[in-house]
mmCIF file of C-alpha atoms in Angstrom:
data_model
loop_
_atom_site.group_PDB
_atom_site.id
_atom_site.type_symbol
_atom_site.label_atom_id
_atom_site.label_comp_id
_atom_site.label_asym_id
_atom_site.label_seq_id
_atom_site.Cartn_x
_atom_site.Cartn_y
_atom_site.Cartn_z
ATOM 1 C CA UNK B 1 -8.304 10.964 -20.708
ATOM 2 C CA UNK B 2 -10.007 7.582 -21.344
ATOM 3 C CA UNK B 3 -10.586 6.102 -17.586
ATOM 4 C CA UNK B 4 -10.521 2.801 -18.448
ATOM 5 C CA UNK B 5 -6.760 3.093 -20.111
ATOM 6 C CA UNK B 6 -5.300 4.260 -17.360
ATOM 7 C CA UNK B 7 -8.297 0.582 -14.598
ATOM 8 C CA UNK B 8 -6.170 -2.654 -14.249
ATOM 9 C CA UNK B 9 -6.545 -5.624 -16.105
ATOM 10 C CA UNK B 10 -8.731 -7.098 -13.716
ATOM 11 C CA UNK B 11 -11.686 -4.611 -11.051
ATOM 12 C CA UNK B 12 -11.487 -4.321 -8.389
ATOM 13 C CA UNK B 13 -14.974 -4.995 -6.164
ATOM 14 C CA UNK B 14 -15.050 -3.604 -2.491
ATOM 15 C CA UNK B 15 -18.668 -5.750 -1.780
ATOM 16 C CA UNK B 16 -15.712 -8.744 -1.485
ATOM 17 C CA UNK B 17 -14.822 -6.824 1.749
ATOM 18 C CA UNK B 18 -17.565 -6.950 3.767
ATOM 19 C CA UNK B 19 -18.264 -10.197 5.028
ATOM 20 C CA UNK B 20 -13.724 -11.874 5.936
ATOM 21 C CA UNK B 21 -13.239 -7.603 7.520
ATOM 22 C CA UNK B 22 -17.426 -8.297 9.178
ATOM 23 C CA UNK B 23 -15.881 -11.775 10.054
ATOM 24 C CA UNK B 24 -12.862 -10.300 11.520
ATOM 25 C CA UNK B 25 -13.812 -7.296 13.648
ATOM 26 C CA UNK B 26 -15.937 -9.525 14.963
ATOM 27 C CA UNK B 27 -13.778 -11.757 16.493
ATOM 28 C CA UNK B 28 -9.609 -10.936 16.068
ATOM 29 C CA UNK B 29 -8.362 -13.643 17.381
ATOM 30 C CA UNK B 30 -9.148 -17.788 17.538
ATOM 31 C CA UNK B 31 -8.328 -20.862 18.602
ATOM 32 C CA UNK B 32 -5.678 -23.078 16.508
ATOM 33 C CA UNK B 33 -6.871 -25.764 15.150
ATOM 34 C CA UNK B 34 -5.180 -28.987 15.810
ATOM 35 C CA UNK B 35 -2.707 -30.469 14.263
ATOM 36 C CA UNK B 36 -1.950 -33.218 11.739
ATOM 37 C CA UNK B 37 0.262 -33.387 9.331
ATOM 38 C CA UNK B 38 2.462 -35.396 8.718
ATOM 39 C CA UNK B 39 5.473 -31.874 8.437
ATOM 40 C CA UNK B 40 6.845 -30.585 11.527
ATOM 41 C CA UNK B 41 7.035 -27.641 11.112
ATOM 42 C CA UNK B 42 10.073 -26.519 13.944
ATOM 43 C CA UNK B 43 12.136 -22.581 14.232
ATOM 44 C CA UNK B 44 13.866 -23.132 11.517
ATOM 45 C CA UNK B 45 11.501 -23.326 9.264
ATOM 46 C CA UNK B 46 9.280 -20.080 10.643
ATOM 47 C CA UNK B 47 12.992 -17.604 10.642
ATOM 48 C CA UNK B 48 12.974 -19.329 6.348
ATOM 49 C CA UNK B 49 10.057 -17.725 6.123
ATOM 50 C CA UNK B 50 10.938 -14.909 8.027
ATOM 51 C CA UNK B 51 14.007 -14.354 5.846
ATOM 52 C CA UNK B 52 11.869 -14.754 2.575
ATOM 53 C CA UNK B 53 9.417 -12.257 3.387
ATOM 54 C CA UNK B 54 11.797 -9.958 4.547
ATOM 55 C CA UNK B 55 13.456 -10.257 1.074
ATOM 56 C CA UNK B 56 10.427 -10.016 -0.753
ATOM 57 C CA UNK B 57 9.525 -7.732 0.934
ATOM 58 C CA UNK B 58 12.574 -5.652 0.234
ATOM 59 C CA UNK B 59 12.576 -6.305 -3.022
ATOM 60 C CA UNK B 60 9.756 -4.838 -3.834
ATOM 61 C CA UNK B 61 10.452 -1.441 -2.356
ATOM 62 C CA UNK B 62 13.026 -1.113 -4.623
ATOM 63 C CA UNK B 63 12.368 -2.215 -7.921
ATOM 64 C CA UNK B 64 7.851 -2.580 -7.660
ATOM 65 C CA UNK B 65 5.649 -4.812 -7.425
ATOM 66 C CA UNK B 66 5.475 -6.003 -11.257
ATOM 67 C CA UNK B 67 8.686 -7.390 -11.690
ATOM 68 C CA UNK B 68 9.159 -11.875 -12.216
ATOM 69 C CA UNK B 69 10.691 -11.564 -8.912
ATOM 70 C CA UNK B 70 7.712 -9.800 -6.468
ATOM 71 C CA UNK B 71 5.859 -12.218 -8.427
ATOM 72 C CA UNK B 72 7.758 -15.483 -8.122
ATOM 73 C CA UNK B 73 6.333 -14.836 -3.539
ATOM 74 C CA UNK B 74 3.100 -16.217 -4.054
ATOM 75 C CA UNK B 75 4.688 -19.186 -6.212
ATOM 76 C CA UNK B 76 6.737 -19.842 -2.389
ATOM 77 C CA UNK B 77 3.328 -19.065 -0.484
ATOM 78 C CA UNK B 78 1.739 -22.356 -3.155
ATOM 79 C CA UNK B 79 4.849 -25.039 -2.628
ATOM 80 C CA UNK B 80 6.599 -23.523 -0.295
ATOM 81 C CA UNK B 81 4.162 -22.756 2.199
ATOM 82 C CA UNK B 82 1.201 -24.636 2.101
ATOM 83 C CA UNK B 83 2.167 -27.802 3.058
ATOM 84 C CA UNK B 84 4.239 -26.180 6.075
ATOM 85 C CA UNK B 85 0.223 -24.671 7.270
ATOM 86 C CA UNK B 86 -1.118 -28.127 7.162
ATOM 87 C CA UNK B 87 2.025 -30.116 9.309
ATOM 88 C CA UNK B 88 2.785 -30.448 13.014
ATOM 89 C CA UNK B 89 3.896 -27.698 15.802
ATOM 90 C CA UNK B 90 3.429 -26.417 19.205
ATOM 91 C CA UNK B 91 0.947 -23.818 19.649
ATOM 92 C CA UNK B 92 4.423 -20.517 19.499
ATOM 93 C CA UNK B 93 5.136 -22.179 16.844
ATOM 94 C CA UNK B 94 2.210 -22.836 14.538
ATOM 95 C CA UNK B 95 1.284 -18.889 16.007
ATOM 96 C CA UNK B 96 4.483 -17.882 14.541
ATOM 97 C CA UNK B 97 3.717 -20.018 11.417
ATOM 98 C CA UNK B 98 0.463 -18.563 10.137
ATOM 99 C CA UNK B 99 1.151 -15.719 11.715
ATOM 100 C CA UNK B 100 4.598 -14.839 9.592
ATOM 101 C CA UNK B 101 2.502 -16.661 6.076
ATOM 102 C CA UNK B 102 -0.147 -13.304 6.745
ATOM 103 C CA UNK B 103 3.147 -11.044 6.332
ATOM 104 C CA UNK B 104 3.835 -13.281 3.346
ATOM 105 C CA UNK B 105 0.262 -13.598 1.936
ATOM 106 C CA UNK B 106 -0.754 -9.191 2.654
ATOM 107 C CA UNK B 107 2.875 -8.283 0.507
ATOM 108 C CA UNK B 108 1.398 -11.154 -2.160
ATOM 109 C CA UNK B 109 -1.277 -8.908 -2.354
ATOM 110 C CA UNK B 110 0.345 -5.835 -2.506
ATOM 111 C CA UNK B 111 2.399 -6.671 -5.649
ATOM 112 C CA UNK B 112 -0.416 -7.974 -7.308
ATOM 113 C CA UNK B 113 -2.357 -4.566 -6.486
ATOM 114 C CA UNK B 114 0.794 -3.062 -7.425
ATOM 115 C CA UNK B 115 0.830 -4.711 -11.165
ATOM 116 C CA UNK B 116 -2.723 -4.214 -11.117
ATOM 117 C CA UNK B 117 -3.871 -7.145 -10.354
ATOM 118 C CA UNK B 118 -6.507 -6.239 -8.049
ATOM 119 C CA UNK B 119 -9.037 -9.602 -8.187
ATOM 120 C CA UNK B 120 -5.073 -10.995 -7.122
ATOM 121 C CA UNK B 121 -4.961 -8.732 -3.882
ATOM 122 C CA UNK B 122 -7.934 -8.780 -2.961
ATOM 123 C CA UNK B 123 -7.676 -12.561 -2.688
ATOM 124 C CA UNK B 124 -4.496 -12.199 -0.453
ATOM 125 C CA UNK B 125 -5.677 -9.688 1.694
ATOM 126 C CA UNK B 126 -8.489 -11.218 2.952
ATOM 127 C CA UNK B 127 -6.323 -14.269 2.952
ATOM 128 C CA UNK B 128 -3.641 -12.520 4.831
ATOM 129 C CA UNK B 129 -6.676 -11.425 7.022
ATOM 130 C CA UNK B 130 -8.102 -14.669 7.512
ATOM 131 C CA UNK B 131 -4.482 -16.176 8.484
ATOM 132 C CA UNK B 132 -3.698 -12.980 10.635
ATOM 133 C CA UNK B 133 -6.501 -14.740 12.572
ATOM 134 C CA UNK B 134 -5.854 -17.415 13.000
ATOM 135 C CA UNK B 135 -2.563 -17.177 14.510
ATOM 136 C CA UNK B 136 -3.949 -14.312 16.693
ATOM 137 C CA UNK B 137 -1.742 -11.924 15.728
ATOM 138 C CA UNK B 138 -4.110 -8.312 16.656
ATOM 139 C CA UNK B 139 -0.845 -5.970 14.806
ATOM 140 C CA UNK B 140 -1.499 -7.650 11.762
ATOM 141 C CA UNK B 141 -4.496 -8.412 10.711
ATOM 142 C CA UNK B 142 -4.505 -4.423 11.962
ATOM 143 C CA UNK B 143 -1.969 -3.398 9.899
ATOM 144 C CA UNK B 144 -3.250 -5.865 6.211
ATOM 145 C CA UNK B 145 -7.037 -3.831 7.305
ATOM 146 C CA UNK B 146 -5.357 -0.781 6.336
ATOM 147 C CA UNK B 147 -3.197 -2.472 3.195
ATOM 148 C CA UNK B 148 -7.659 -3.993 2.446
ATOM 149 C CA UNK B 149 -9.079 0.858 3.354
ATOM 150 C CA UNK B 150 -5.846 2.030 1.496
ATOM 151 C CA UNK B 151 -6.650 -0.334 -2.207
ATOM 152 C CA UNK B 152 -10.488 0.666 -1.776
ATOM 153 C CA UNK B 153 -8.868 3.950 -1.391
ATOM 154 C CA UNK B 154 -6.859 3.749 -4.260
ATOM 155 C CA UNK B 155 -9.664 2.263 -6.433
ATOM 156 C CA UNK B 156 -11.692 4.617 -5.240
ATOM 157 C CA UNK B 157 -13.954 4.082 -2.435
ATOM 158 C CA UNK B 158 -13.141 6.205 -0.183
ATOM 159 C CA UNK B 159 -15.956 5.788 2.455
ATOM 160 C CA UNK B 160 -15.332 2.069 2.390
ATOM 161 C CA UNK B 161 -11.557 3.390 3.228
ATOM 162 C CA UNK B 162 -12.990 4.791 5.728
ATOM 163 C CA UNK B 163 -14.892 3.186 7.194
ATOM 164 C CA UNK B 164 -12.123 0.463 7.036
ATOM 165 C CA UNK B 165 -9.215 2.572 8.171
ATOM 166 C CA UNK B 166 -10.710 2.986 11.186
ATOM 167 C CA UNK B 167 -11.672 -0.235 11.892
ATOM 168 C CA UNK B 168 -8.689 -1.299 11.808
ATOM 169 C CA UNK B 169 -7.589 1.401 14.124
ATOM 170 C CA UNK B 170 -11.066 0.829 16.687
ATOM 171 C CA UNK B 171 -10.600 -3.231 16.633
ATOM 172 C CA UNK B 172 -7.214 -3.270 18.519
ATOM 173 C CA UNK B 173 -7.165 -0.048 21.106
ATOM 174 C CA UNK B 174 -4.059 -1.645 22.835
ATOM 175 C CA UNK B 175 -1.744 -2.655 18.742
ATOM 176 C CA UNK B 176 1.238 -1.231 18.182
ATOM 177 C CA UNK B 177 1.456 2.576 17.439
ATOM 178 C CA UNK B 178 2.351 3.086 14.664
ATOM 179 C CA UNK B 179 0.155 -0.143 13.627
ATOM 180 C CA UNK B 180 -2.749 2.817 14.438
ATOM 181 C CA UNK B 181 -0.358 5.612 13.156
ATOM 182 C CA UNK B 182 -0.587 4.211 9.678
ATOM 183 C CA UNK B 183 -4.357 3.261 9.458
ATOM 184 C CA UNK B 184 -4.514 6.888 10.492
ATOM 185 C CA UNK B 185 -3.145 7.613 7.471
ATOM 186 C CA UNK B 186 -4.510 6.202 5.386
ATOM 187 C CA UNK B 187 -7.597 7.748 6.963
ATOM 188 C CA UNK B 188 -6.830 10.557 6.500
ATOM 189 C CA UNK B 189 -5.689 9.547 2.857
ATOM 190 C CA UNK B 190 -9.846 8.904 2.864
ATOM 191 C CA UNK B 191 -10.836 11.726 3.874
ATOM 192 C CA UNK B 192 -8.858 14.774 1.649
ATOM 193 C CA UNK B 193 -10.253 12.553 -1.794
ATOM 194 C CA UNK B 194 -13.506 13.685 -0.369
ATOM 195 C CA UNK B 195 -12.339 17.518 0.686
ATOM 196 C CA UNK B 196 -12.787 17.364 3.665
ATOM 197 C CA UNK B 197 -10.683 19.042 5.528
ATOM 198 C CA UNK B 198 -11.105 18.910 8.779
ATOM 199 C CA UNK B 199 -10.827 15.458 9.240
ATOM 200 C CA UNK B 200 -7.853 15.075 7.548
ATOM 201 C CA UNK B 201 -5.514 17.014 9.486
ATOM 202 C CA UNK B 202 -7.491 15.640 12.878
ATOM 203 C CA UNK B 203 -6.409 12.209 11.336
ATOM 204 C CA UNK B 204 -2.675 13.086 10.235
ATOM 205 C CA UNK B 205 -2.056 14.788 13.649
ATOM 206 C CA UNK B 206 -3.864 12.325 15.334
ATOM 207 C CA UNK B 207 -1.364 9.342 12.692
ATOM 208 C CA UNK B 208 1.876 11.761 13.506
ATOM 209 C CA UNK B 209 1.130 11.356 17.734
ATOM 210 C CA UNK B 210 1.142 8.221 17.237
ATOM 211 C CA UNK B 211 4.641 7.580 15.382
ATOM 212 C CA UNK B 212 6.128 9.972 17.531
ATOM 213 C CA UNK B 213 5.082 6.979 20.488
ATOM 214 C CA UNK B 214 5.765 3.387 18.312
ATOM 215 C CA UNK B 215 9.659 5.304 17.788
ATOM 216 C CA UNK B 216 9.359 6.234 21.439
ATOM 217 C CA UNK B 217 9.341 2.837 22.124
ATOM 218 C CA UNK B 218 11.666 1.759 20.272
ATOM 219 C CA UNK B 219 11.113 -1.673 16.762
ATOM 220 C CA UNK B 220 9.837 -3.881 18.750
ATOM 221 C CA UNK B 221 9.397 -7.891 16.938
ATOM 222 C CA UNK B 222 7.378 -5.954 13.549
ATOM 223 C CA UNK B 223 10.069 -5.489 11.328
ATOM 224 C CA UNK B 224 6.797 -5.088 8.867
ATOM 225 C CA UNK B 225 6.338 -1.784 10.631
ATOM 226 C CA UNK B 226 8.835 -0.001 10.042
ATOM 227 C CA UNK B 227 8.451 1.282 6.253
ATOM 228 C CA UNK B 228 5.900 3.542 9.170
ATOM 229 C CA UNK B 229 8.202 6.657 9.677
ATOM 230 C CA UNK B 230 8.386 10.123 9.680
ATOM 231 C CA UNK B 231 9.453 10.347 6.038
ATOM 232 C CA UNK B 232 6.213 7.339 5.157
ATOM 233 C CA UNK B 233 4.193 10.688 7.129
ATOM 234 C CA UNK B 234 5.558 13.537 4.738
ATOM 235 C CA UNK B 235 5.449 11.500 1.940
ATOM 236 C CA UNK B 236 1.588 10.774 2.866
ATOM 237 C CA UNK B 237 0.342 14.653 4.013
ATOM 238 C CA UNK B 238 2.286 15.580 -0.051
ATOM 239 C CA UNK B 239 -0.773 13.233 -1.169
ATOM 240 C CA UNK B 240 -3.185 14.636 2.030
ATOM 241 C CA UNK B 241 -2.642 18.487 0.762
ATOM 242 C CA UNK B 242 -2.592 17.967 -3.202
ATOM 243 C CA UNK B 243 -5.680 15.919 -2.640
ATOM 244 C CA UNK B 244 -7.336 18.430 -0.904
ATOM 245 C CA UNK B 245 -6.173 21.065 -3.314
ATOM 246 C CA UNK B 246 -3.550 22.227 -1.564
ATOM 247 C CA UNK B 247 -0.105 23.095 -3.397
ATOM 248 C CA UNK B 248 1.345 25.938 -0.387
ATOM 249 C CA UNK B 249 0.885 22.583 1.678
ATOM 250 C CA UNK B 250 1.963 19.720 0.336
ATOM 251 C CA UNK B 251 5.591 22.084 -1.276
ATOM 252 C CA UNK B 252 5.480 22.296 3.184
ATOM 253 C CA UNK B 253 5.567 18.656 3.359
ATOM 254 C CA UNK B 254 7.867 18.462 1.459
ATOM 255 C CA UNK B 255 10.299 19.964 2.203
ATOM 256 C CA UNK B 256 9.650 18.490 5.244
ATOM 257 C CA UNK B 257 11.579 15.341 3.891
ATOM 258 C CA UNK B 258 13.535 14.464 1.481
ATOM 259 C CA UNK B 259 13.122 13.053 -1.652
ATOM 260 C CA UNK B 260 13.293 9.125 -2.004
ATOM 261 C CA UNK B 261 16.668 8.179 -3.645
ATOM 262 C CA UNK B 262 16.884 6.879 -6.974
ATOM 263 C CA UNK B 263 16.935 2.997 -4.917
ATOM 264 C CA UNK B 264 13.090 3.716 -4.487
ATOM 265 C CA UNK B 265 12.077 3.805 -7.614
ATOM 266 C CA UNK B 266 8.543 3.517 -7.591
ATOM 267 C CA UNK B 267 8.565 5.925 -4.297
ATOM 268 C CA UNK B 268 10.780 8.412 -5.762
ATOM 269 C CA UNK B 269 7.609 8.884 -8.940
ATOM 270 C CA UNK B 270 5.100 9.182 -6.874
ATOM 271 C CA UNK B 271 6.874 12.129 -4.746
ATOM 272 C CA UNK B 272 7.182 13.859 -8.589
ATOM 273 C CA UNK B 273 4.057 13.033 -9.815
ATOM 274 C CA UNK B 274 2.339 14.893 -6.057
ATOM 275 C CA UNK B 275 4.244 18.046 -6.794
ATOM 276 C CA UNK B 276 4.527 18.564 -10.538
ATOM 277 C CA UNK B 277 -0.305 18.326 -9.867
ATOM 278 C CA UNK B 278 1.403 21.072 -6.870
ATOM 279 C CA UNK B 279 2.688 22.731 -9.366
ATOM 280 C CA UNK B 280 0.266 22.311 -10.988
ATOM 281 C CA UNK B 281 -2.552 23.522 -9.727
ATOM 282 C CA UNK B 282 0.044 25.780 -8.879
ATOM 283 C CA UNK B 283 -0.359 27.464 -11.894
ATOM 284 C CA UNK B 284 3.491 27.264 -12.951
ATOM 285 C CA UNK B 285 3.901 24.446 -16.007
ATOM 286 C CA UNK B 286 6.824 24.176 -17.003
ATOM 287 C CA UNK B 287 7.968 22.887 -13.796
ATOM 288 C CA UNK B 288 5.144 20.696 -13.769
ATOM 289 C CA UNK B 289 5.503 19.395 -16.728
ATOM 290 C CA UNK B 290 9.113 19.019 -16.090
ATOM 291 C CA UNK B 291 8.723 16.940 -12.605
ATOM 292 C CA UNK B 292 5.714 14.818 -14.506
ATOM 293 C CA UNK B 293 7.265 13.589 -16.982
ATOM 294 C CA UNK B 294 10.517 12.485 -14.557
ATOM 295 C CA UNK B 295 7.952 10.515 -12.722
ATOM 296 C CA UNK B 296 6.239 9.102 -15.893
ATOM 297 C CA UNK B 297 10.124 8.292 -17.009
ATOM 298 C CA UNK B 298 10.364 6.229 -13.586
ATOM 299 C CA UNK B 299 7.327 4.457 -13.643
ATOM 300 C CA UNK B 300 7.470 3.335 -17.588
ATOM 301 C CA UNK B 301 11.159 1.605 -16.074
ATOM 302 C CA UNK B 302 9.204 -0.608 -13.818
ATOM 303 C CA UNK B 303 6.468 -1.340 -15.634
ATOM 304 C CA UNK B 304 4.597 -0.346 -12.927
ATOM 305 C CA UNK B 305 0.322 -0.029 -12.849
ATOM 306 C CA UNK B 306 -0.284 1.648 -9.788
ATOM 307 C CA UNK B 307 1.908 3.865 -11.564
ATOM 308 C CA UNK B 308 -1.246 4.665 -14.026
ATOM 309 C CA UNK B 309 -2.927 6.676 -11.259
ATOM 310 C CA UNK B 310 -1.248 8.508 -9.816
ATOM 311 C CA UNK B 311 -0.320 10.613 -13.121
ATOM 312 C CA UNK B 312 -4.432 10.329 -14.110
ATOM 313 C CA UNK B 313 -4.325 12.445 -11.203
ATOM 314 C CA UNK B 314 -1.745 14.590 -12.776
ATOM 315 C CA UNK B 315 -3.069 14.723 -15.939
ATOM 316 C CA UNK B 316 -6.378 16.352 -14.734
ATOM 317 C CA UNK B 317 -4.124 19.232 -13.161
ATOM 318 C CA UNK B 318 -3.006 19.610 -16.626
ATOM 319 C CA UNK B 319 -6.661 20.571 -18.653
ATOM 320 C CA UNK B 320 -6.691 23.665 -18.093
ATOM 321 C CA UNK B 321 -3.209 23.676 -20.903
ATOM 322 C CA UNK B 322 -5.122 20.960 -22.548
ATOM 323 C CA UNK B 323 -4.473 22.344 -26.332
ATOM 324 C CA UNK B 324 -0.691 23.143 -24.850
ATOM 325 C CA UNK B 325 1.775 21.644 -27.860
ATOM 326 C CA UNK B 326 3.262 20.494 -24.692
ATOM 327 C CA UNK B 327 0.536 18.824 -22.379
ATOM 328 C CA UNK B 328 -0.314 17.360 -26.266
ATOM 329 C CA UNK B 329 2.952 15.129 -26.422
ATOM 330 C CA UNK B 330 2.846 14.831 -22.754
ATOM 331 C CA UNK B 331 -0.661 12.633 -22.750
ATOM 332 C CA UNK B 332 0.624 11.002 -25.602
ATOM 333 C CA UNK B 333 3.002 9.134 -23.696
ATOM 334 C CA UNK B 334 1.055 9.091 -21.008
ATOM 335 C CA UNK B 335 -1.610 7.388 -23.070
ATOM 336 C CA UNK B 336 0.866 5.388 -24.755
ATOM 337 C CA UNK B 337 2.273 3.352 -21.791
ATOM 338 C CA UNK B 338 -0.938 2.771 -20.503
ATOM 339 C CA UNK B 339 -1.653 0.731 -23.382
ATOM 340 C CA UNK B 340 1.792 -1.321 -23.719
ATOM 341 C CA UNK B 341 0.569 -1.850 -20.212
ATOM 342 C CA UNK B 342 -2.240 -2.677 -20.776
ATOM 343 C CA UNK B 343 -1.081 -5.722 -23.584
ATOM 344 C CA UNK B 344 1.918 -6.900 -21.029
ATOM 345 C CA UNK B 345 -1.114 -7.983 -18.085
#
C-alpha cells in the first residue's frame, strides 16, 4: 500500500508542539488578566458553553469528527465564544470561562484530527493548552497534553509522544487520577509502538490503578474525563498487545469488555480492525478478513480519515497473503476508500 494514500491532506509537524508544551511544563497556571470588554459574562454563559461542549462530545463519540455538526464546533468557537473571552467577568467566572473554552478547543482539535486535518487539529490543541493555563485548570491542561501526545503517536512520532505523556503525568501529580491514568495509558501505547513490552506493561498497570482510584473517588465535576473507564482500559490494551505482536493477549483483553455498539460506530470500527489484525497475526486469514471487511464498511460510512490509520496497520498484517484473491480485492477496497476521502478533503 502507498503510505501517502493513508496520510491526511494536511501534514502533522511535531515540532510545532515544542514551544507551547515547554511553556505549559514550566508553569501550567497563570494570573487572570483584568477584563475590559463590554460584554458581561455570567453563569448563564458558562452553562451554555458547558451544554454545547457536552453535546459536541456526545456527537463526536457516536458519529465521528468528519460530520457537519462536529465541524461546526470551530465556527461556534470563533463566532460565539471569542467575544466572551474579551468580556468582563469575575475571577471565578473568568476561570470557568477559559476552562470550558479550553475544553471546546480540545474537542475541535479532536474532531479535526479525526477528519484528517492535522495542522488544524494542532492549532486547536495548542489553543486549548493555552486556555487551560489561563483558566489555571491543571487537570484539563494535563488532559490536553495527553491528547497532543496521542496525535503525535498516531502520526508515528512515538518518542515525542512518550515525552509529552510523561510530562502530562509528572508535571501535575495532584491532578485527577483519571487524568493521570489517561496520560499513562497513552504512554503505554507509545511504548508498545516501539515494541518495548516491559515499559508498556508497567504503564498499563499504572493506568489501571489510577482508573480504579478515580472510580472509587467518584465522577466529580469533570465530565470530559468520564470516558476513562475500565472499558477504555480494555479497548486500549487490545491495541497495545496488537502492536506488541501478542494476539493471544489481544483476545484475552477483548474478552474482558464488550464490543462497542453500533451507536459508537467509530469505536466499533477501531476494535474490529484491531481484532482483524490479531487474527492475521495468528494466521487466521478468513476470520481476519471478515472482521476487516466489517471495519472497512463502518469507516466508509463515517468517512473517517483516522480510520484509515487503523486500516493501514491491518493491511500490513496481510502481507503474507498479498497474492490471495480475497486479499487483493480487500486492498483495492481500502485504496478506493482512501481515494474517496482524499478527494472529499
